Tab-separated table of N, CA and C in Angstrom:
chain	number	residue	atom	x	y	z
A	438	MET	N	-29.691	-7.214	-0.008
A	438	MET	CA	-31.045	-7.428	0.086
A	438	MET	C	-30.908	-8.612	1.516
A	439	GLY	N	-31.508	-8.677	2.543
A	439	GLY	CA	-31.131	-9.513	3.553
A	439	GLY	C	-32.402	-9.725	4.467
A	440	PHE	N	-32.151	-10.693	5.591
A	440	PHE	CA	-33.642	-10.880	6.339
A	440	PHE	C	-32.649	-11.330	7.846
A	441	LYS	N	-32.745	-10.820	8.734
A	441	LYS	CA	-32.570	-11.376	10.130
A	441	LYS	C	-33.618	-11.757	11.139
A	442	GLY	N	-33.401	-12.540	11.672
A	442	GLY	CA	-34.779	-13.061	12.404
A	442	GLY	C	-34.508	-13.786	13.643
A	443	SER	N	-35.316	-14.388	14.661
A	443	SER	CA	-35.031	-15.203	15.369
A	443	SER	C	-36.768	-15.570	16.021
A	444	THR	N	-36.854	-16.371	16.827
A	444	THR	CA	-37.777	-16.850	17.467
A	444	THR	C	-37.938	-16.135	18.663
A	445	SER	N	-39.605	-16.158	19.149
A	445	SER	CA	-39.559	-15.578	20.511
A	445	SER	C	-38.757	-15.759	21.752
A	446	ASP	N	-38.534	-17.231	22.057
A	446	ASP	CA	-37.593	-17.649	23.362
A	446	ASP	C	-36.080	-17.664	22.989
A	447	GLY	N	-35.743	-16.797	21.353
A	447	GLY	CA	-34.428	-16.900	21.131
A	447	GLY	C	-33.861	-18.005	21.096
A	448	SER	N	-33.987	-19.172	20.858
A	448	SER	CA	-33.865	-20.467	20.553
A	448	SER	C	-33.149	-20.743	19.453
A	449	LEU	N	-33.266	-19.918	18.540
A	449	LEU	CA	-32.954	-19.776	16.829
A	449	LEU	C	-32.973	-18.593	16.411
A	450	SER	N	-31.792	-18.430	15.693
A	450	SER	CA	-32.098	-17.194	15.580
A	450	SER	C	-31.055	-17.282	13.765
A	451	VAL	N	-31.464	-16.704	12.458
A	451	VAL	CA	-31.220	-16.774	11.328
A	451	VAL	C	-30.893	-15.621	10.397
A	452	ALA	N	-30.181	-15.297	9.852
A	452	ALA	CA	-29.748	-14.073	8.889
A	452	ALA	C	-29.525	-14.973	7.617
A	453	ALA	N	-29.817	-13.751	6.392
A	453	ALA	CA	-29.601	-14.310	5.275
A	453	ALA	C	-29.603	-13.104	4.476
A	454	ALA	N	-28.581	-12.796	3.464
A	454	ALA	CA	-28.194	-11.813	2.279
A	454	ALA	C	-27.793	-12.331	1.122
A	455	ALA	N	-28.596	-11.715	0.398
A	455	ALA	CA	-28.106	-11.676	-1.128
A	455	ALA	C	-27.443	-10.429	-1.621
A	456	PHE	N	-26.210	-10.335	-2.664
A	456	PHE	CA	-25.751	-9.280	-2.727
A	456	PHE	C	-25.236	-9.322	-4.350
A	457	LEU	N	-24.820	-8.118	-4.676
A	457	LEU	CA	-24.216	-8.110	-6.294
A	457	LEU	C	-23.769	-6.822	-6.151
A	458	ALA	N	-22.686	-6.714	-6.523
A	458	ALA	CA	-21.715	-5.313	-6.608
A	458	ALA	C	-21.225	-5.220	-7.855
A	459	ASP	N	-21.095	-4.457	-8.548
A	459	ASP	CA	-20.298	-4.077	-9.873
A	459	ASP	C	-19.658	-2.906	-9.586
A	460	TYR	N	-18.197	-3.028	-10.128
A	460	TYR	CA	-17.448	-2.123	-9.924
A	460	TYR	C	-16.724	-1.681	-11.560
A	461	THR	N	-16.034	-0.785	-11.913
A	461	THR	CA	-15.608	-0.133	-12.793
A	461	THR	C	-14.050	0.302	-12.409
A	462	ASN	N	-13.270	0.930	-12.928
A	462	ASN	CA	-12.081	0.775	-12.905
A	462	ASN	C	-11.642	0.563	-11.219
A	463	LEU	N	-11.757	-0.888	-10.949
A	463	LEU	CA	-11.200	-0.882	-9.705
A	463	LEU	C	-9.832	-0.933	-9.519
A	464	GLN	N	-9.252	-0.398	-8.408
A	464	GLN	CA	-8.194	0.018	-7.897
A	464	GLN	C	-7.768	-1.218	-6.727
A	465	VAL	N	-6.499	-1.800	-7.063
A	465	VAL	CA	-5.940	-2.925	-6.371
A	465	VAL	C	-4.356	-2.715	-5.949
A	466	GLN	N	-4.146	-3.138	-5.033
A	466	GLN	CA	-2.544	-3.144	-4.639
A	466	GLN	C	-2.100	-4.366	-5.479
A	467	ALA	N	-0.942	-3.972	-6.289
A	467	ALA	CA	-0.445	-5.297	-7.102
A	467	ALA	C	1.281	-5.258	-6.501
A	468	ASN	N	1.725	-6.877	-6.702
A	468	ASN	CA	2.603	-7.107	-6.170
A	468	ASN	C	3.707	-7.123	-7.242
A	469	ARG	N	4.588	-5.870	-7.619
A	469	ARG	CA	5.455	-5.842	-8.627
A	469	ARG	C	6.654	-5.952	-8.333
A	470	GLY	N	7.787	-6.671	-9.110
A	470	GLY	CA	9.048	-6.539	-8.822
A	470	GLY	C	10.244	-5.535	-9.502
A	471	ASP	N	11.148	-4.834	-9.311
A	471	ASP	CA	12.110	-4.242	-10.014
A	471	ASP	C	12.800	-5.079	-10.067
A	472	PRO	N	12.866	-5.438	-11.488
A	472	PRO	CA	14.146	-6.417	-12.069
A	472	PRO	C	15.667	-5.616	-12.101
A	473	ALA	N	15.604	-4.533	-11.793
A	473	ALA	CA	16.914	-3.592	-11.586
A	473	ALA	C	17.550	-4.236	-10.440
A	474	ASN	N	16.922	-4.122	-9.298
A	474	ASN	CA	17.206	-4.217	-8.217
A	474	ASN	C	16.744	-5.445	-7.298
A	475	GLY	N	15.884	-6.103	-7.871
A	475	GLY	CA	15.320	-7.461	-7.452
A	475	GLY	C	14.232	-6.713	-6.224
A	476	VAL	N	13.944	-5.764	-5.858
A	476	VAL	CA	13.015	-5.205	-4.907
A	476	VAL	C	11.580	-5.184	-5.472
A	477	ILE	N	10.800	-6.196	-4.437
A	477	ILE	CA	9.215	-6.062	-4.380
A	477	ILE	C	8.717	-5.140	-3.770
A	478	ALA	N	7.837	-4.860	-4.592
A	478	ALA	CA	6.905	-3.833	-3.822
A	478	ALA	C	5.283	-3.562	-4.100
A	479	PHE	N	4.611	-3.061	-3.458
A	479	PHE	CA	2.958	-3.336	-4.055
A	479	PHE	C	2.870	-1.877	-4.342
A	480	GLN	N	2.396	-1.840	-5.339
A	480	GLN	CA	1.754	-0.355	-6.298
A	480	GLN	C	0.420	-0.490	-6.509
A	481	PRO	N	-0.020	0.370	-6.312
A	481	PRO	CA	-1.642	0.446	-6.932
A	481	PRO	C	-1.802	0.726	-8.724
A	482	THR	N	-2.771	-0.159	-8.952
A	482	THR	CA	-3.022	-0.560	-10.701
A	482	THR	C	-4.541	-0.518	-10.519
A	483	ASN	N	-4.867	-0.540	-11.706
A	483	ASN	CA	-6.298	-0.215	-12.439
A	483	ASN	C	-6.374	-1.970	-12.556
A	484	ALA	N	-7.604	-2.758	-12.332
A	484	ALA	CA	-7.899	-3.869	-12.447
A	484	ALA	C	-9.029	-4.097	-13.252
A	485	GLY	N	-9.297	-2.635	-13.939
A	485	GLY	CA	-10.579	-2.719	-14.907
A	485	GLY	C	-11.953	-3.369	-13.794
A	486	SER	N	-12.431	-3.988	-14.799
A	486	SER	CA	-14.423	-4.331	-13.733
A	486	SER	C	-14.437	-5.404	-13.161
A	487	SER	N	-14.857	-5.643	-12.504
A	487	SER	CA	-15.214	-6.637	-11.503
A	487	SER	C	-16.951	-6.862	-10.695
A	488	ARG	N	-17.156	-8.075	-10.940
A	488	ARG	CA	-18.684	-8.421	-10.298
A	488	ARG	C	-18.456	-9.368	-9.501
A	489	THR	N	-19.382	-9.355	-7.999
A	489	THR	CA	-19.124	-9.909	-7.190
A	489	THR	C	-20.679	-10.218	-6.939
A	490	LYS	N	-21.104	-11.394	-6.642
A	490	LYS	CA	-22.454	-11.774	-6.369
A	490	LYS	C	-22.648	-13.379	-5.553
A	491	GLY	N	-23.509	-13.239	-4.638
A	491	GLY	CA	-23.654	-14.254	-3.982
A	491	GLY	C	-24.572	-14.223	-3.092
A	492	VAL	N	-24.517	-15.397	-2.171
A	492	VAL	CA	-25.771	-15.651	-0.865
A	492	VAL	C	-24.954	-15.953	0.317
A	493	GLU	N	-25.397	-15.580	1.536
A	493	GLU	CA	-24.472	-15.504	2.661
A	493	GLU	C	-25.887	-16.106	3.678
A	494	ILE	N	-25.886	-17.378	4.284
A	494	ILE	CA	-26.972	-17.820	5.718
A	494	ILE	C	-26.091	-17.692	6.648
A	495	GLU	N	-26.507	-17.583	7.957
A	495	GLU	CA	-26.127	-17.759	9.350
A	495	GLU	C	-27.287	-18.248	9.822
A	496	ALA	N	-26.912	-19.219	10.875
A	496	ALA	CA	-28.243	-19.736	11.902
A	496	ALA	C	-27.399	-20.236	12.942
A	497	THR	N	-28.092	-19.532	14.418
A	497	THR	CA	-27.469	-20.326	15.446
A	497	THR	C	-28.770	-20.640	16.382
A	498	LEU	N	-28.643	-22.350	16.629
A	498	LEU	CA	-29.742	-22.716	17.417
A	498	LEU	C	-28.975	-22.879	19.032
A	499	ARG	N	-29.951	-22.444	20.030
A	499	ARG	CA	-29.629	-22.262	21.154
A	499	ARG	C	-30.937	-23.102	22.117
A	500	PRO	N	-30.256	-24.668	22.183
A	500	PRO	CA	-31.243	-25.683	22.670
A	500	PRO	C	-31.452	-25.813	24.015
A	501	SER	N	-30.087	-25.069	25.083
A	501	SER	CA	-30.194	-24.641	26.398
A	501	SER	C	-29.583	-23.368	26.777
A	502	ARG	N	-29.556	-22.994	27.828
A	502	ARG	CA	-28.572	-21.429	27.799
A	502	ARG	C	-26.872	-21.879	28.158
A	503	ARG	N	-26.623	-22.963	27.941
A	503	ARG	CA	-25.242	-23.164	28.112
A	503	ARG	C	-24.794	-24.048	26.790
A	504	PHE	N	-25.424	-24.141	25.830
A	504	PHE	CA	-25.225	-24.593	24.525
A	504	PHE	C	-25.268	-24.338	23.558
A	505	SER	N	-24.892	-23.800	22.719
A	505	SER	CA	-25.445	-23.560	21.379
A	505	SER	C	-24.513	-24.248	20.257
A	506	VAL	N	-25.043	-24.046	18.957
A	506	VAL	CA	-24.461	-24.571	17.317
A	506	VAL	C	-24.863	-23.574	16.526
A	507	SER	N	-23.860	-22.997	15.730
A	507	SER	CA	-23.838	-22.017	14.767
A	507	SER	C	-23.218	-22.536	13.525
A	508	ALA	N	-23.945	-22.229	12.530
A	508	ALA	CA	-23.590	-22.676	10.657
A	508	ALA	C	-23.634	-21.704	10.067
A	509	ALA	N	-22.778	-21.459	9.425
A	509	ALA	CA	-22.813	-20.482	8.422
A	509	ALA	C	-22.162	-20.843	7.029
A	510	VAL	N	-22.654	-20.106	5.921
A	510	VAL	CA	-22.381	-20.733	4.525
A	510	VAL	C	-22.487	-19.708	3.420
A	511	THR	N	-21.581	-19.360	3.132
A	511	THR	CA	-21.528	-18.340	1.896
A	511	THR	C	-21.157	-18.729	0.257
């Protein structure tokens, strides 16, 4: 879910988003070493389940045509 907006003159723009992602049988690359020859390789493996949730907010202030300030937080 999110929102994006700006003032009519474009001097301020804001974007915000909230997210929630649930994963089951998540596949990831794992760094595995072979003890016989010491070679390290990436192998796909099942990491089980994962949940990610959070909020992102971005804003840009443009007090003049030649200057702007941006900020973001997650």
